[in-house]
């Protein structure tokens, strides 16, 4: 009798695994042969373009994605109002290095998001180069006052995980102007967050903290080639002058929206799973990798379930968050409304690392859940998903963090991501159709596995 029971259990597990294998295979087949993500991205990128919060393009993206979600026949599609900052770049920035009066070399720069403008005639001043914020204290006001501080700490090339390299130096972009202003600096120039040498400046958010408006100084990024040239020139001729002119402006907040679509769960509708990306982008490129790719992949998850006939047991939402880049207002508002309505979120998956080949997922989850994830590896590894890392999630889903909520992030190959991140070349032609589709299928597969086994530890053996 005992032997018969064991055989029955093994047969049940084998049958379940076959069912899981078939469902995941069908998701990949549908994504790779009749996917919609690439077409959606083409429209967002080439018909709308860069979608900076508060811009006309951002509102066009809201309208377009809502209409496309409605075409999928979801149970519900709606817009969630959110107030967002409106920062405008103005006319293109201009900068040069002056080695002697009348002898200049132009260098590529762009204003950092949230920066103030220079005076109408620009700023021309001496330059002091530092490798990080901590050096400001060592130099002191007497060496900084009236000068332009040049933050020139590069991303660490020896880091295999390029996001760790980014994290190791992005503080100079975000806080550099705030800290340099305390020592009387006239402006700051920051080396672009880019591992390769090129002529493209990379923008990104910066903050003045609680610094009074009257004390705020202009902040701009310089291309990596420009940073190398400026640094070399300073070594040869420390008394050079740097000229910067930018015309950016912070306007009053405006209303925008998160775009949300929902398929109601068949068995546990009170439990909510979220897939999402951020609909806004910077304005230099068209935001294809950051984060148009994540948005269309998230939309595709719901379409793939519809296409393959899978009806989720838990409620599944796609959320296209507004204002991740310069405020995180969309993610914060979504979490606030969820708490207000006492909604029970159990799982959230974000794609915000580019549309490159998927390699796996990171998780903000307890060890017990990571053991469940380990049991899913045999189902995912055939699709070259092999990285399952504890620690991560995503910026927009971060505000949902709480007891019992599993946060996850899609991990694409990251080696080329920072070639494009926040730069003019974050454009549609740099996204590979097949890689984008593989990412969408990977996300759908993880959602499927969580929906069936994510909160049932007794079902761990199913994936073995």
Phi, psi and omega in degrees: 000316180296319180297320179296320179298317179299316180296322178295319178296316179298320179295321178297315180297317181296318178296319179296318180296320178300319177298316180295316179300318181294318181294315180295320178299319181293325177296314179295317180300316181294320180294320187275342182249334182216033182292153179250349187301318184293321178294318178299316181294323178302316180292312180303318186280312190263338177261336181248305177096197181305137191237061180295137182310134178087355183272164175300320181296323177298319180290325175296323179293322176300311182298315184294312184292325176298315180297320181291323177294323179296327179292340183282351180072037178288167180290330181201140174225133180206166177253137178250112183298143176207134177277132185232154176289151177236102177248133181241142184282324184080202180293154184304144180288158183217136180209150173210159174258128179251112180272330174214158178308120179088352180252106188228158173229122178290146176226147182283125178223164170210148178294143172282145184298122182101353181292156170276166178279165168279167168304161184305326180272004181083182178236132172232124185204169173291167186236138171237125183266135176225159178263350180186169183299325184297338180286340181299316180299321180294321180287320179077166184301324185296334180262352185246325188305129178081358182254167174265122179275128181251104177277117188230043173271118182281162170295141186283111186294337182282350177285120178289320174278107186292338177291331174290322176297319177297312180298336182284349182219001184288345178298329180291329176286316187284316187248357186302314182293319180300316183285320181293327180298330180295341180254011175084018179297152179274330181190171172230145173240130185239132176300134182298146178281086189206130182278340181257165176266119177205185185255020182256115173286144181248122178279192181155168184285150173219165184221144172261001182059227179260023179296131178303148182305322183294342183257001183282140184240153180296147179225130181222154173262147175242144180300160181295322174296318178297321179295318178297317180294316180296317181296316179296318180296321178297323179294324181278328186213085186298342185266017179298161175247149177239133179249133179224134174225125174215156192235021185293162184205140175264122180257181178293150176302150178230162179275135171224200187209146158277142178255125188230134174232149188218138167246121185283137183294148182274335184240321181230065186296340180287342177268127187247129172252142181236137165238142182190172173208180180255132187282334178283162176209174171284172192258355185285316175254208178249008173069033183292311178282323186235091004224039176304320180302313181296324180294310184289329175296319180293319175299321182294330178303312181292322178295319180297321177297317178299314185296321183270359178080013180275127178252112184298144178287323178260159177294134181241126178242142164258131178235120175259103188280142176259140170075039171289322191294319185227045175168333181060027183293322182296313179296320180294317181292320180300314180295322180296318179291324177297318179293319181298322181273000181057039177286147182256092175277135181241338185206138176217130182236127182242143172243108181209047179223024177097166183262030181278177183304128179289140180243343181159207184217151167251156187224135166260093190203156177290162183302324180302321178290323179298329176292325175295316180301320178304323182289344179273348186307315181301334179279334185259332183298329176300342179258020176065025172265109188227355179255117179231096195250134175278127182109114179150214184126243179183159185294314185289329179271351180306318179297347177278351184306133179180177183299126177086358180260121177268124176253140182218154177226137174291134179248094172281167171303131190255002191294330182256356189301314185280359167293334187244340190305116175065023184239171182299335183264016170278080188228165189304320184294347179267005175255126179274129184303312183294319179297319178299315181294320178299322178296319179296317179295322178297316179297315179299322180295318180294319179298317178301314181295318178296317183303325183268325191227356189295330181243027179230084182305333181291346182264010184304321185297343184301324184275359185271000000 
